[in-house]
Amino acid sequence: ARDQDLKGLRVVVSAGPTREYLDPVRFISNPSSGKMGFAVAEDARDRGAAVTLVTGPVTLPDPPGVQVVRIESALDLRDAVVKAARDAQIVVMTAAVADYRAAAAATEKQAKVAGDVTIHLTPNPDILAELGREKGDRVLVGFAMETHAGVERAAGKAARKNADFILLNYPTQAGTAFGGDDNEVTLVRADGSHEAWPRTSKREVARRLLDEAARLLARR
Ligand code: C5P
């Protein structure tokens, strides 16, 4: 039924972590595997979309038939996603973007000093929110990981970032979210309406996500 249903559409997906370098050999990052975003890119490709996948450092190989852009920092992710999103109809932000970067990354390796050190961090731009401010007719999808008050917080994020919906997950479920092959998510809209999806493979989550995005797009 879904065979080639996204033909003629451009889909942009971000995936993986970002790295925020403190000096040439040290960075702040997180354990995002990239699996969720790669699954979205592969499903969109198989349904006929032209897909750009912007990914931070992950061990996954480039999916065939997908335009892959490898980046490291949040600022580089922003440049690549904003550029690719210009002529896209669906943008899915699965990337675990670091919230902060070094205010001034050292150009030389920092030597160890006696006692405590202080690192001055500055906030990264919120890429999804930026896309939300110039949304056009695009469908914008985000992900959120919460440890508590998930639906409320995810609805707040969808509203603030002007995303059509957010897929909420929790870091605590074994075999899901960070690194796992499965995911258990709740779709949350800005108005607080939500539906919990059963635990399933990331590929099946990708399929349902794109079903919903395609439905919303068809109404525009
Ligand atoms: O606010 P929070 O980081 O929980 O929001 C998660 C969603 O926002 C994800 O879709 C993530 O890719 C996106 N995001 C972003 N830029 C940031 C932080 C998060 O696009 N700086």
Short mmCIF file of C-alpha atoms and ligand atoms in Angstrom, two decimals:
data_model
loop_
_atom_site.label_atom_id
_atom_site.label_comp_id
_atom_site.label_asym_id
_atom_site.label_seq_id
_atom_site.Cartn_x
_atom_site.Cartn_y
_atom_site.Cartn_z
CA ALA A 1 0.00 0.00 0.00
CA ARG A 2 2.84 2.36 0.86
CA ASP A 3 4.70 1.42 -2.29
CA GLN A 4 6.24 4.61 -3.73
CA ASP A 5 3.70 6.79 -1.88
CA LEU A 6 6.40 9.41 -1.21
CA LYS A 7 7.54 9.68 -4.83
CA GLY A 8 8.21 13.28 -5.84
CA LEU A 9 8.80 14.37 -2.24
CA ARG A 10 12.05 15.51 -0.63
CA VAL A 11 12.66 14.31 2.90
CA VAL A 12 15.42 15.57 5.19
CA VAL A 13 16.41 13.56 8.23
CA SER A 14 18.95 14.41 10.92
CA ALA A 15 20.49 11.61 12.98
CA GLY A 16 23.05 10.75 15.60
CA PRO A 17 24.83 12.88 18.18
CA THR A 18 26.77 16.07 17.70
CA ARG A 19 30.29 16.64 18.99
CA GLU A 20 31.18 19.91 20.59
CA TYR A 21 34.95 20.18 20.74
CA LEU A 22 36.62 21.70 23.80
CA ASP A 23 40.05 21.37 22.19
CA PRO A 24 41.30 19.36 19.18
CA VAL A 25 41.10 16.02 21.01
CA ARG A 26 38.20 16.41 23.46
CA PHE A 27 34.50 16.90 22.98
CA ILE A 28 31.10 16.86 24.67
CA SER A 29 28.67 14.39 23.13
CA ASN A 30 26.03 11.75 23.89
CA PRO A 31 25.43 8.06 23.10
CA SER A 32 22.94 8.50 20.22
CA SER A 33 23.45 5.59 17.79
CA GLY A 34 21.76 7.18 14.77
CA LYS A 35 19.60 4.07 14.27
CA MET A 36 16.24 5.88 14.47
CA GLY A 37 17.20 8.50 11.90
CA PHE A 38 18.77 5.98 9.54
CA ALA A 39 15.55 3.92 9.73
CA VAL A 40 13.50 6.99 8.76
CA ALA A 41 15.85 7.75 5.86
CA GLU A 42 15.72 4.15 4.59
CA ASP A 43 11.95 3.91 4.85
CA ALA A 44 11.48 7.24 3.04
CA ARG A 45 13.89 6.09 0.30
CA ASP A 46 12.04 2.80 -0.15
CA ARG A 47 8.79 4.74 -0.53
CA GLY A 48 10.24 6.77 -3.40
CA ALA A 49 11.31 10.00 -1.69
CA ALA A 50 14.54 11.85 -2.46
CA VAL A 51 16.28 11.69 0.91
CA THR A 52 19.05 13.74 2.50
CA LEU A 53 20.39 12.28 5.74
CA VAL A 54 22.49 14.66 7.83
CA THR A 55 24.26 12.66 10.50
CA GLY A 56 26.68 13.15 13.33
CA PRO A 57 29.41 10.59 14.01
CA VAL A 58 27.88 7.09 14.13
CA THR A 59 29.19 3.65 13.18
CA LEU A 60 26.41 2.96 10.67
CA PRO A 61 27.36 2.81 6.97
CA ASP A 62 25.82 5.17 4.41
CA PRO A 63 22.44 3.79 3.30
CA PRO A 64 22.50 3.23 -0.47
CA GLY A 65 20.31 5.58 -2.48
CA VAL A 66 20.37 8.29 0.18
CA GLN A 67 22.34 11.53 0.03
CA VAL A 68 24.40 11.40 3.22
CA VAL A 69 26.03 14.47 4.77
CA ARG A 70 28.40 13.69 7.65
CA ILE A 71 28.89 16.50 10.17
CA GLU A 72 30.24 16.81 13.72
CA SER A 73 29.03 19.94 15.49
CA ALA A 74 25.57 21.39 16.04
CA LEU A 75 26.53 24.47 14.03
CA ASP A 76 27.52 22.27 11.07
CA LEU A 77 24.32 20.25 11.49
CA ARG A 78 22.32 23.46 11.35
CA ASP A 79 24.00 24.62 8.13
CA ALA A 80 23.46 21.27 6.40
CA VAL A 81 19.86 20.79 7.56
CA VAL A 82 18.73 24.36 6.83
CA LYS A 83 20.22 24.14 3.34
CA ALA A 84 18.67 20.74 2.58
CA ALA A 85 15.31 21.74 4.08
CA ARG A 86 14.78 24.58 1.61
CA ASP A 87 13.19 22.38 -1.03
CA ALA A 88 11.98 19.60 1.27
CA GLN A 89 8.38 18.85 2.25
CA ILE A 90 9.15 16.70 5.29
CA VAL A 91 11.92 17.31 7.85
CA VAL A 92 12.50 14.82 10.65
CA MET A 93 14.90 15.82 13.43
CA THR A 94 16.03 12.68 15.22
CA ALA A 95 19.50 14.06 15.95
CA ALA A 96 20.49 14.35 19.60
CA VAL A 97 21.84 17.87 19.28
CA ALA A 98 24.13 18.96 22.12
CA ASP A 99 22.50 21.86 23.91
CA TYR A 100 25.82 23.64 24.53
CA ARG A 101 29.20 24.10 22.93
CA ALA A 102 32.43 25.62 24.21
CA ALA A 103 32.21 29.40 24.15
CA ALA A 104 35.77 29.38 22.80
CA ALA A 105 37.19 26.00 21.79
CA ALA A 106 40.97 25.84 22.32
CA THR A 107 42.99 25.40 19.14
CA GLU A 108 45.68 23.48 21.01
CA LYS A 109 45.33 20.50 23.32
CA GLN A 110 44.76 21.76 26.84
CA ALA A 111 47.26 20.49 29.40
CA LYS A 112 46.17 19.12 32.75
CA VAL A 113 46.30 21.65 35.59
CA ALA A 114 46.18 21.17 39.35
CA GLY A 115 42.68 21.37 40.81
CA ASP A 116 39.27 22.08 39.33
CA VAL A 117 38.75 23.62 35.93
CA THR A 118 35.80 25.58 34.62
CA ILE A 119 34.53 25.25 31.07
CA HIS A 120 32.53 28.13 29.68
CA LEU A 121 29.65 26.79 27.55
CA THR A 122 27.29 28.72 25.33
CA PRO A 123 23.92 27.49 24.01
CA ASN A 124 23.65 25.95 20.57
CA PRO A 125 20.90 27.15 18.24
CA ASP A 126 17.71 25.09 18.33
CA ILE A 127 17.56 23.83 14.76
CA LEU A 128 14.01 22.46 14.91
CA ALA A 129 12.77 25.77 16.34
CA GLU A 130 14.62 27.63 13.61
CA LEU A 131 12.92 25.51 10.94
CA GLY A 132 9.62 26.09 12.74
CA ARG A 133 9.99 29.84 12.39
CA GLU A 134 10.17 29.52 8.58
CA LYS A 135 7.93 26.53 8.27
CA GLY A 136 6.13 27.14 4.99
CA ASP A 137 4.05 24.09 4.08
CA ARG A 138 6.62 21.66 5.45
CA VAL A 139 5.80 18.93 7.91
CA LEU A 140 8.23 19.17 10.83
CA VAL A 141 8.78 16.25 13.16
CA GLY A 142 10.90 16.16 16.30
CA PHE A 143 11.91 13.61 18.91
CA ALA A 144 12.16 14.16 22.62
CA MET A 145 13.59 12.07 25.40
CA GLU A 146 12.17 12.80 28.80
CA THR A 147 12.55 11.20 32.20
CA HIS A 148 9.36 12.70 33.64
CA ALA A 149 6.20 14.63 32.68
CA GLY A 150 6.86 13.38 29.16
CA VAL A 151 3.61 14.22 27.37
CA GLU A 152 3.34 17.67 28.90
CA ARG A 153 6.96 18.52 28.16
CA ALA A 154 6.83 17.11 24.63
CA ALA A 155 3.61 19.06 23.87
CA GLY A 156 5.33 22.20 25.13
CA LYS A 157 8.27 21.52 22.82
CA ALA A 158 6.00 20.88 19.82
CA ALA A 159 4.26 24.21 20.49
CA ARG A 160 7.43 26.19 21.15
CA LYS A 161 9.27 24.79 18.14
CA ASN A 162 6.22 24.86 15.83
CA ALA A 163 6.62 21.15 15.05
CA ASP A 164 3.65 19.15 13.75
CA PHE A 165 4.35 16.42 16.25
CA ILE A 166 7.01 15.05 18.53
CA LEU A 167 7.77 11.41 19.15
CA LEU A 168 8.44 11.06 22.84
CA ASN A 169 10.55 8.31 24.31
CA TYR A 170 12.22 7.49 27.59
CA PRO A 171 15.89 6.69 28.20
CA THR A 172 15.07 3.99 30.72
CA GLN A 173 13.35 1.34 28.60
CA ALA A 174 15.74 -1.57 27.96
CA GLY A 175 16.43 -2.19 24.27
CA THR A 176 14.89 1.08 23.12
CA ALA A 177 15.95 4.67 22.50
CA PHE A 178 19.76 5.05 22.73
CA GLY A 179 21.39 2.27 20.75
CA GLY A 180 18.58 -0.28 20.70
CA ASP A 181 16.88 -1.73 17.63
CA ASP A 182 13.39 -1.17 19.04
CA ASN A 183 11.59 1.92 20.15
CA GLU A 184 8.50 2.65 22.18
CA VAL A 185 7.21 6.13 21.50
CA THR A 186 4.20 8.33 22.09
CA LEU A 187 3.15 10.73 19.36
CA VAL A 188 2.49 14.12 20.96
CA ARG A 189 0.97 17.19 19.30
CA ALA A 190 1.25 20.80 20.40
CA ASP A 191 -2.33 20.77 21.72
CA GLY A 192 -1.42 17.94 24.08
CA SER A 193 -3.31 15.26 22.18
CA HIS A 194 -1.25 12.09 22.04
CA GLU A 195 -1.24 8.42 21.15
CA ALA A 196 1.05 5.75 22.53
CA TRP A 197 2.41 3.33 19.93
CA PRO A 198 3.28 -0.22 20.91
CA ARG A 199 6.92 -1.16 21.25
CA THR A 200 8.22 -2.18 17.85
CA SER A 201 11.28 -1.95 15.59
CA LYS A 202 12.73 1.46 14.77
CA ARG A 203 11.93 0.71 11.12
CA GLU A 204 8.23 0.25 11.97
CA VAL A 205 8.28 3.46 14.04
CA ALA A 206 9.80 5.16 10.98
CA ARG A 207 7.00 3.79 8.79
CA ARG A 208 4.26 5.06 11.09
CA LEU A 209 5.99 8.42 11.48
CA LEU A 210 6.11 8.85 7.69
CA ASP A 211 2.48 7.68 7.36
CA GLU A 212 1.45 10.46 9.73
CA ALA A 213 3.67 13.04 8.01
CA ALA A 214 2.28 12.09 4.58
CA ARG A 215 -1.28 12.37 5.91
CA LEU A 216 -0.63 15.87 7.25
CA LEU A 217 1.08 16.91 4.02
CA ALA A 218 -1.86 15.71 1.92
CA ARG A 219 -4.14 18.08 3.85
CA ARG A 220 -2.05 21.19 3.06
O1 C5P B 1 14.45 20.41 23.44
P1 C5P B 1 14.86 19.03 23.07
O2 C5P B 1 16.35 18.90 22.82
O3 C5P B 1 14.35 17.94 23.95
O4 C5P B 1 14.12 18.82 21.68
C1 C5P B 1 14.32 17.68 20.96
C2 C5P B 1 14.04 17.93 19.49
O5 C5P B 1 14.58 19.17 19.07
C3 C5P B 1 14.70 16.88 18.63
O6 C5P B 1 13.91 16.70 17.48
C4 C5P B 1 16.04 17.52 18.30
O7 C5P B 1 16.58 17.01 17.10
C5 C5P B 1 15.67 18.99 18.18
N1 C5P B 1 16.74 19.90 18.58
C6 C5P B 1 17.30 20.77 17.65
N2 C5P B 1 18.29 21.64 18.02
C7 C5P B 1 18.73 21.67 19.29
C8 C5P B 1 18.18 20.80 20.25
C9 C5P B 1 17.18 19.94 19.85
O8 C5P B 1 16.88 20.74 16.48
N3 C5P B 1 19.69 22.53 19.62
#
